[in-house]
Amino acid sequence: MGGTAVVVGGGIGGLAAAIGLRRIGWEVTVVEREPTLEDAGAGISLAANGLRALDELGVGEAVRNASRGQYSGGTRTPRGGWLTRMDGLALEKAVGTPIMGIPRSTLHRLLRDSLPVEALLIGSEADSIEQVDPGTVRVGCGDTVLDADLVVGADGIGSKVRSHLHPVHPGPVYSGSTVLRAVTEKAVDLRTDFELTWGHGAEFGHIAFQDGRAEWHAVLDLPAGTRFADPLAELRRRFQTWHSPIPALLDATRPAAVLHHDVNELRTPLASYTVGRTTLLGDAAHAMTPNLGQGACQALEDAVTLAAVLATESTVEAALARYDAERRPRSQAVARAARQAGRMGRQLSHPLAVALRNTAMRLTPSRAATRMILRHHTWVPPRFD
């Protein structure tokens, strides 16, 4: 079964969906409202499930070649004590790969380069979506009108496509946390590939990249909309007593490179990802907190599953029903687990609760910790044929 599709949104999930659809013989147009694709963003960790999805899309090798494996590191206290240690070798042995760290801009570029230029409609916003007959969805983009057999809403947490499909859904809500992040301007001397440090109402972490630079993030529990006149100076003040290499990471960062976003999520699950011949994927469908590092991986799973069901089912309707049945339970379960992980991290504030958590984490055998990670990483992609 082939056809024509419009993908609304040119982020990681949207580009991956376009690649998957083209691999099964569909004609695809990606509609992206931004006038240029600047490959912005900080860093991203890709677990085995996301990497397997990228393999199925034909870009896994290129992504691995541009990534750095996370073999060492773990979770620490602000003074530097270890709560858990990462065993990347054990994870690699269990699922075939360690978690890989890559600049988000690099991943985005590799996905975009897998599509022909003519498949990208840049600087154009999808103003209207209408199913004009049982087999056709019409997308209005200013003066351009696109008729398609399928529309994929991959337009992020503030999705207009989702609002069109579910007008009474409450939409995204503030998680209680705001995040500042950046990629260092130069290489930093790091002894680990990945770290998280949990304090009271604050978290700091880093991902080391292949070229020696690193992405860092600082998560703060603050009212929504909180902003700082000098974000980097504020972070230096807040984290000045925290362990190395946190001060060095901040010192290696240009002030203009710091990004600041509130962390929102779809706390109310959608009743369906599909209405008619329009469906949702990625943050548009299941925006989650970043506590498990699974947001992009779930979007990649969505993209591969969508292509697979369209390749194997006899009708678009049957394919989208199967997509919803396969993706909604899993992605919503991962979103719930991410929210719970946040409650056990920096959001835990009572001294006794923190002490109990820290003791439990220190006493947890590494094998048990690896099994907990594998719960989300062992997904195997469906084949396209």
Short mmCIF file of C-alpha atoms in Angstrom, two decimals:
data_model
loop_
_atom_site.label_atom_id
_atom_site.label_comp_id
_atom_site.label_asym_id
_atom_site.label_seq_id
_atom_site.Cartn_x
_atom_site.Cartn_y
_atom_site.Cartn_z
CA MET A 1 0.00 0.00 0.00
CA GLY A 2 1.39 3.37 -1.02
CA GLY A 3 0.03 6.87 -0.85
CA THR A 4 0.70 10.51 -0.10
CA ALA A 5 1.34 11.92 3.35
CA VAL A 6 1.79 15.33 4.93
CA VAL A 7 3.92 15.39 8.06
CA VAL A 8 3.32 18.52 10.14
CA GLY A 9 6.54 19.31 12.01
CA GLY A 10 10.18 18.98 11.03
CA GLY A 11 11.69 17.90 14.33
CA ILE A 12 13.23 14.52 15.11
CA GLY A 13 9.91 12.66 15.14
CA GLY A 14 8.58 14.32 12.01
CA LEU A 15 11.73 13.74 9.98
CA ALA A 16 11.93 10.13 11.15
CA ALA A 17 8.30 9.57 10.15
CA ALA A 18 8.99 11.04 6.72
CA ILE A 19 12.00 8.77 6.24
CA GLY A 20 9.99 5.71 7.26
CA LEU A 21 7.09 6.56 4.97
CA ARG A 22 9.38 7.14 2.02
CA ARG A 23 11.08 3.79 2.66
CA ILE A 24 7.76 2.03 2.15
CA GLY A 25 7.03 3.91 -1.06
CA TRP A 26 4.93 6.85 0.09
CA GLU A 27 5.24 10.39 -1.23
CA VAL A 28 5.83 12.71 1.71
CA THR A 29 5.82 16.45 2.33
CA VAL A 30 7.16 17.74 5.66
CA VAL A 31 5.60 21.08 6.62
CA GLU A 32 7.78 23.07 9.03
CA ARG A 33 6.78 26.53 10.19
CA GLU A 34 10.30 27.74 11.01
CA PRO A 35 11.88 29.59 8.05
CA THR A 36 15.18 27.73 8.43
CA LEU A 37 16.18 24.42 9.96
CA GLU A 38 19.04 25.61 12.12
CA ASP A 39 19.75 22.30 13.84
CA ALA A 40 19.34 23.99 17.22
CA GLY A 41 19.33 22.31 20.60
CA ALA A 42 21.74 20.86 23.11
CA GLY A 43 22.37 17.16 23.53
CA ILE A 44 20.48 13.91 23.56
CA SER A 45 20.97 10.37 24.83
CA LEU A 46 19.82 7.55 22.59
CA ALA A 47 19.05 4.21 24.20
CA ALA A 48 18.93 0.85 22.44
CA ASN A 49 15.27 1.22 21.46
CA GLY A 50 15.89 4.55 19.73
CA LEU A 51 19.01 3.24 18.02
CA ARG A 52 17.15 0.17 16.75
CA ALA A 53 14.50 2.46 15.30
CA LEU A 54 17.22 4.48 13.56
CA ASP A 55 18.68 1.25 12.17
CA GLU A 56 15.30 0.39 10.68
CA LEU A 57 15.19 3.84 9.10
CA GLY A 58 18.63 3.32 7.56
CA VAL A 59 20.50 6.00 9.52
CA GLY A 60 21.63 4.04 12.57
CA GLU A 61 25.22 3.59 11.44
CA ALA A 62 25.67 7.28 10.67
CA VAL A 63 24.24 8.22 14.07
CA ARG A 64 26.47 5.77 15.92
CA ASN A 65 29.53 7.09 14.08
CA ALA A 66 28.71 10.59 15.33
CA SER A 67 27.95 9.51 18.91
CA ARG A 68 29.88 8.65 22.05
CA GLY A 69 28.99 5.60 24.10
CA GLN A 70 28.06 6.16 27.74
CA TYR A 71 30.11 3.56 29.57
CA SER A 72 31.01 5.41 32.76
CA GLY A 73 29.26 7.70 35.19
CA GLY A 74 26.10 7.47 37.23
CA THR A 75 24.14 9.43 39.81
CA ARG A 76 25.78 11.55 42.51
CA THR A 77 25.05 13.83 45.45
CA PRO A 78 26.04 17.53 45.34
CA ARG A 79 29.17 16.76 47.39
CA GLY A 80 30.23 14.16 44.84
CA GLY A 81 29.28 10.90 46.56
CA TRP A 82 28.04 8.15 44.26
CA LEU A 83 24.48 6.88 44.55
CA THR A 84 24.69 4.56 41.56
CA ARG A 85 27.37 3.71 39.03
CA MET A 86 26.70 3.23 35.34
CA ASP A 87 27.81 -0.10 33.88
CA GLY A 88 27.78 0.61 30.17
CA LEU A 89 29.51 -2.65 29.35
CA ALA A 90 26.79 -4.65 31.08
CA LEU A 91 24.13 -2.69 29.23
CA GLU A 92 25.94 -3.25 25.94
CA LYS A 93 26.15 -6.97 26.63
CA ALA A 94 22.43 -7.12 27.44
CA VAL A 95 21.02 -5.11 24.52
CA GLY A 96 23.90 -4.81 22.05
CA THR A 97 24.74 -1.16 22.63
CA PRO A 98 25.46 1.32 25.38
CA ILE A 99 23.41 4.51 25.57
CA MET A 100 24.88 6.93 23.01
CA GLY A 101 25.32 10.68 23.46
CA ILE A 102 25.03 12.97 20.44
CA PRO A 103 24.41 16.68 19.85
CA ARG A 104 20.77 17.15 19.01
CA SER A 105 21.79 19.30 16.05
CA THR A 106 23.85 16.44 14.61
CA LEU A 107 21.00 13.95 14.91
CA HIS A 108 18.62 16.41 13.29
CA ARG A 109 21.03 17.05 10.41
CA LEU A 110 21.55 13.34 9.76
CA LEU A 111 17.80 12.77 9.61
CA ARG A 112 17.24 15.80 7.38
CA ASP A 113 20.01 14.76 5.02
CA SER A 114 18.19 11.46 4.47
CA LEU A 115 15.33 13.31 2.80
CA PRO A 116 15.33 15.05 -0.59
CA VAL A 117 15.11 18.83 -0.43
CA GLU A 118 11.83 18.81 -2.34
CA ALA A 119 10.19 16.83 0.50
CA LEU A 120 10.64 19.77 2.90
CA LEU A 121 8.24 22.70 2.88
CA ILE A 122 10.09 25.10 5.16
CA GLY A 123 8.73 28.36 6.54
CA SER A 124 5.14 27.29 6.02
CA GLU A 125 2.58 26.68 8.75
CA ALA A 126 -0.29 24.22 8.57
CA ASP A 127 -3.21 26.59 9.15
CA SER A 128 -6.04 24.14 8.59
CA ILE A 129 -6.67 20.40 8.46
CA GLU A 130 -9.88 19.01 7.03
CA GLN A 131 -10.91 15.50 6.05
CA VAL A 132 -12.76 16.37 2.86
CA ASP A 133 -13.84 12.81 2.09
CA PRO A 134 -13.22 9.37 3.64
CA GLY A 135 -9.88 8.99 1.85
CA THR A 136 -8.52 12.53 1.67
CA VAL A 137 -7.24 15.02 4.24
CA ARG A 138 -6.65 18.59 3.07
CA VAL A 139 -3.94 20.68 4.70
CA GLY A 140 -3.94 24.43 4.14
CA CYS A 141 -0.55 26.14 4.37
CA GLY A 142 -1.15 29.77 3.47
CA ASP A 143 -1.57 29.88 -0.28
CA THR A 144 -0.55 26.23 -0.60
CA VAL A 145 -3.11 23.45 -0.32
CA LEU A 146 -1.98 19.83 0.07
CA ASP A 147 -4.31 16.86 -0.34
CA ALA A 148 -3.08 13.65 1.25
CA ASP A 149 -4.11 10.13 2.13
CA LEU A 150 -2.61 10.64 5.58
CA VAL A 151 -1.62 13.52 7.87
CA VAL A 152 0.90 12.99 10.67
CA GLY A 153 0.93 15.53 13.48
CA ALA A 154 4.52 15.74 14.69
CA ASP A 155 4.35 19.39 15.70
CA GLY A 156 5.54 19.09 19.27
CA ILE A 157 4.10 19.66 22.70
CA GLY A 158 2.07 22.69 21.60
CA SER A 159 0.62 20.72 18.69
CA LYS A 160 -2.08 22.44 16.65
CA VAL A 161 -2.88 19.10 15.05
CA ARG A 162 -3.61 17.62 18.49
CA SER A 163 -5.85 20.58 19.33
CA HIS A 164 -7.71 19.98 16.07
CA LEU A 165 -8.23 16.28 16.82
CA HIS A 166 -8.96 16.71 20.54
CA PRO A 167 -10.41 20.21 21.05
CA VAL A 168 -11.55 19.57 24.64
CA HIS A 169 -8.26 18.03 25.82
CA PRO A 170 -6.61 20.26 28.48
CA GLY A 171 -3.28 20.19 26.66
CA PRO A 172 0.18 20.42 28.20
CA VAL A 173 0.72 21.45 31.81
CA TYR A 174 3.75 22.68 33.69
CA SER A 175 5.68 19.89 35.40
CA GLY A 176 7.00 22.12 38.17
CA SER A 177 10.51 22.29 36.72
CA THR A 178 12.41 24.57 34.39
CA VAL A 179 15.57 23.53 32.55
CA LEU A 180 18.64 25.45 31.41
CA ARG A 181 21.06 23.69 29.09
CA ALA A 182 23.92 24.28 26.70
CA VAL A 183 26.76 22.67 24.80
CA THR A 184 30.20 23.77 25.91
CA GLU A 185 32.19 25.90 23.51
CA LYS A 186 35.33 23.79 23.91
CA ALA A 187 36.38 20.37 25.09
CA VAL A 188 36.19 19.71 28.83
CA ASP A 189 38.32 17.26 30.81
CA LEU A 190 35.69 14.77 31.95
CA ARG A 191 36.27 11.51 33.76
CA THR A 192 32.85 10.11 32.95
CA ASP A 193 30.59 9.88 29.92
CA PHE A 194 27.36 10.72 31.72
CA GLU A 195 26.35 12.02 35.15
CA LEU A 196 23.30 13.16 37.06
CA THR A 197 23.54 14.94 40.40
CA TRP A 198 20.47 15.29 42.60
CA GLY A 199 20.11 18.09 45.12
CA HIS A 200 17.08 19.57 46.86
CA GLY A 201 14.92 21.05 44.12
CA ALA A 202 17.78 20.99 41.63
CA GLU A 203 19.52 18.59 39.28
CA PHE A 204 22.67 18.95 37.21
CA GLY A 205 23.82 16.53 34.54
CA HIS A 206 26.17 16.18 31.61
CA ILE A 207 26.58 14.11 28.45
CA ALA A 208 30.04 13.85 26.92
CA PHE A 209 30.32 14.08 23.13
CA GLN A 210 32.67 12.46 20.69
CA ASP A 211 34.67 15.66 20.09
CA GLY A 212 35.33 16.30 23.79
CA ARG A 213 32.65 18.91 24.24
CA ALA A 214 29.70 18.20 26.49
CA GLU A 215 26.06 19.02 26.93
CA TRP A 216 25.02 20.02 30.42
CA HIS A 217 21.62 20.66 31.87
CA ALA A 218 20.40 22.22 35.11
CA VAL A 219 16.85 21.49 36.23
CA LEU A 220 15.34 23.77 38.88
CA ASP A 221 12.00 23.45 40.66
CA LEU A 222 10.67 26.99 40.23
CA PRO A 223 7.41 28.70 39.26
CA ALA A 224 6.57 28.58 35.57
CA GLY A 225 7.93 31.51 33.59
CA THR A 226 10.89 32.15 35.90
CA ARG A 227 13.75 33.70 33.95
CA PHE A 228 17.12 35.19 34.87
CA ALA A 229 18.79 38.36 33.61
CA ASP A 230 22.10 36.46 33.45
CA PRO A 231 21.34 32.72 33.37
CA LEU A 232 24.96 31.56 33.45
CA ALA A 233 25.81 33.78 36.42
CA GLU A 234 22.73 32.51 38.24
CA LEU A 235 23.78 28.89 37.67
CA ARG A 236 27.32 29.61 38.86
CA ARG A 237 25.83 31.02 42.05
CA ARG A 238 23.47 28.09 42.60
CA PHE A 239 26.00 25.35 41.82
CA GLN A 240 29.24 26.90 43.06
CA THR A 241 29.59 24.39 45.92
CA TRP A 242 28.66 21.33 43.87
CA HIS A 243 31.27 18.79 42.90
CA SER A 244 33.61 18.87 39.90
CA PRO A 245 33.22 19.02 36.91
CA ILE A 246 30.08 21.17 37.29
CA PRO A 247 31.92 24.52 37.67
CA ALA A 248 34.23 23.65 34.77
CA LEU A 249 31.27 22.86 32.50
CA LEU A 250 29.71 26.23 33.24
CA ASP A 251 33.04 28.01 32.72
CA ALA A 252 33.41 26.37 29.30
CA THR A 253 30.06 27.75 28.11
CA ARG A 254 29.28 30.96 26.24
CA PRO A 255 26.45 32.92 27.90
CA ALA A 256 24.61 33.19 24.56
CA ALA A 257 24.58 29.38 24.23
CA VAL A 258 22.35 28.81 27.25
CA LEU A 259 18.82 27.69 26.40
CA HIS A 260 16.01 28.01 28.96
CA HIS A 261 12.65 26.23 28.73
CA ASP A 262 9.97 25.25 31.16
CA VAL A 263 9.35 21.51 31.29
CA ASN A 264 5.76 20.78 30.26
CA GLU A 265 4.05 17.45 29.79
CA LEU A 266 0.79 15.89 28.62
CA ARG A 267 -0.32 14.77 32.05
CA THR A 268 -3.81 13.84 30.81
CA PRO A 269 -3.33 10.92 28.39
CA LEU A 270 -5.00 11.12 25.00
CA ALA A 271 -7.88 8.72 24.43
CA SER A 272 -6.57 8.05 20.91
CA TYR A 273 -3.64 9.10 18.77
CA THR A 274 -5.73 8.80 15.61
CA VAL A 275 -8.90 10.46 14.30
CA GLY A 276 -9.90 9.55 10.76
CA ARG A 277 -6.81 9.69 8.57
CA THR A 278 -4.87 12.02 10.87
CA THR A 279 -2.56 10.66 13.56
CA LEU A 280 -0.11 11.98 16.14
CA LEU A 281 3.41 11.00 17.14
CA GLY A 282 6.20 12.19 19.42
CA ASP A 283 5.57 15.07 21.80
CA ALA A 284 2.32 15.90 20.03
CA ALA A 285 0.98 12.56 21.25
CA HIS A 286 2.77 11.92 24.55
CA ALA A 287 5.05 14.74 25.67
CA MET A 288 6.81 13.51 28.80
CA THR A 289 9.29 14.78 31.37
CA PRO A 290 12.94 14.06 30.50
CA ASN A 291 13.70 11.98 33.59
CA LEU A 292 14.18 8.72 31.68
CA GLY A 293 15.75 10.24 28.55
CA GLN A 294 13.07 8.54 26.46
CA GLY A 295 11.29 11.42 24.72
CA ALA A 296 13.14 11.21 21.41
CA CYS A 297 13.39 7.43 21.57
CA GLN A 298 9.61 7.14 21.89
CA ALA A 299 9.15 9.46 18.90
CA LEU A 300 11.51 7.26 16.88
CA GLU A 301 9.56 4.17 17.94
CA ASP A 302 6.37 5.91 16.78
CA ALA A 303 7.86 6.71 13.38
CA VAL A 304 9.04 3.17 12.69
CA THR A 305 5.81 1.58 13.92
CA LEU A 306 3.73 3.91 11.75
CA ALA A 307 5.69 2.97 8.64
CA ALA A 308 5.55 -0.72 9.50
CA VAL A 309 1.79 -0.86 9.98
CA LEU A 310 1.17 1.09 6.78
CA ALA A 311 3.44 -1.33 4.93
CA THR A 312 1.66 -4.42 6.20
CA GLU A 313 -2.03 -3.54 6.62
CA SER A 314 -4.42 -3.47 3.69
CA THR A 315 -6.00 -0.08 4.46
CA VAL A 316 -4.91 3.18 6.05
CA GLU A 317 -7.71 2.90 8.58
CA ALA A 318 -6.60 -0.57 9.69
CA ALA A 319 -2.99 0.58 9.88
CA LEU A 320 -3.79 3.60 12.03
CA ALA A 321 -5.97 1.52 14.35
CA ARG A 322 -3.06 -0.88 14.84
CA TYR A 323 -0.62 2.03 15.31
CA ASP A 324 -2.78 3.45 18.08
CA ALA A 325 -3.20 0.03 19.73
CA GLU A 326 0.56 -0.60 19.72
CA ARG A 327 1.95 2.82 20.49
CA ARG A 328 -0.48 4.45 22.90
CA PRO A 329 -0.18 1.96 25.79
CA ARG A 330 3.60 1.78 25.65
CA SER A 331 4.36 5.47 25.19
CA GLN A 332 1.88 6.50 27.88
CA ALA A 333 3.38 3.94 30.27
CA VAL A 334 6.85 5.36 29.64
CA ALA A 335 5.48 8.87 30.28
CA ARG A 336 4.08 7.74 33.64
CA ALA A 337 7.39 6.11 34.54
CA ALA A 338 9.27 9.30 33.64
CA ARG A 339 7.01 11.34 35.91
CA GLN A 340 7.55 8.89 38.76
CA ALA A 341 11.32 8.95 38.24
CA GLY A 342 11.25 12.73 38.65
CA ARG A 343 9.47 12.39 41.99
CA MET A 344 12.25 10.12 43.22
CA GLY A 345 15.00 12.48 42.07
CA ARG A 346 15.47 16.17 42.77
CA GLN A 347 11.76 16.61 43.62
CA LEU A 348 12.20 14.49 46.74
CA SER A 349 12.73 17.06 49.50
CA HIS A 350 12.07 15.61 52.96
CA PRO A 351 15.47 14.83 54.58
CA LEU A 352 14.38 11.40 55.81
CA ALA A 353 12.94 10.46 52.41
CA VAL A 354 16.12 11.64 50.69
CA ALA A 355 18.28 9.64 53.11
CA LEU A 356 16.19 6.50 52.58
CA ARG A 357 16.33 6.89 48.81
CA ASN A 358 20.09 7.45 48.83
CA THR A 359 20.67 4.41 51.01
CA ALA A 360 18.45 2.25 48.83
CA MET A 361 20.23 3.40 45.67
CA ARG A 362 23.68 2.71 47.14
CA LEU A 363 22.60 -0.78 48.19
CA THR A 364 20.96 -1.70 44.88
CA PRO A 365 23.18 -4.19 43.00
CA SER A 366 24.35 -3.00 39.60
CA ARG A 367 22.59 -5.95 37.94
CA ALA A 368 19.27 -4.87 39.42
CA ALA A 369 19.86 -1.29 38.27
CA THR A 370 20.63 -2.56 34.77
CA ARG A 371 17.40 -4.58 34.73
CA MET A 372 15.43 -1.43 35.62
CA ILE A 373 16.97 0.39 32.65
CA LEU A 374 16.30 -2.53 30.32
CA ARG A 375 12.59 -2.30 31.06
CA HIS A 376 12.39 0.58 28.59
CA HIS A 377 15.28 -0.24 26.25
CA THR A 378 14.41 -3.73 25.02
CA TRP A 379 11.80 -2.70 22.43
CA VAL A 380 12.32 -4.38 19.07
CA PRO A 381 11.06 -2.55 15.96
CA PRO A 382 8.49 -4.13 13.67
CA ARG A 383 9.75 -4.84 10.19
CA PHE A 384 8.55 -2.98 7.14
CA ASP A 385 7.97 -6.20 5.19
#
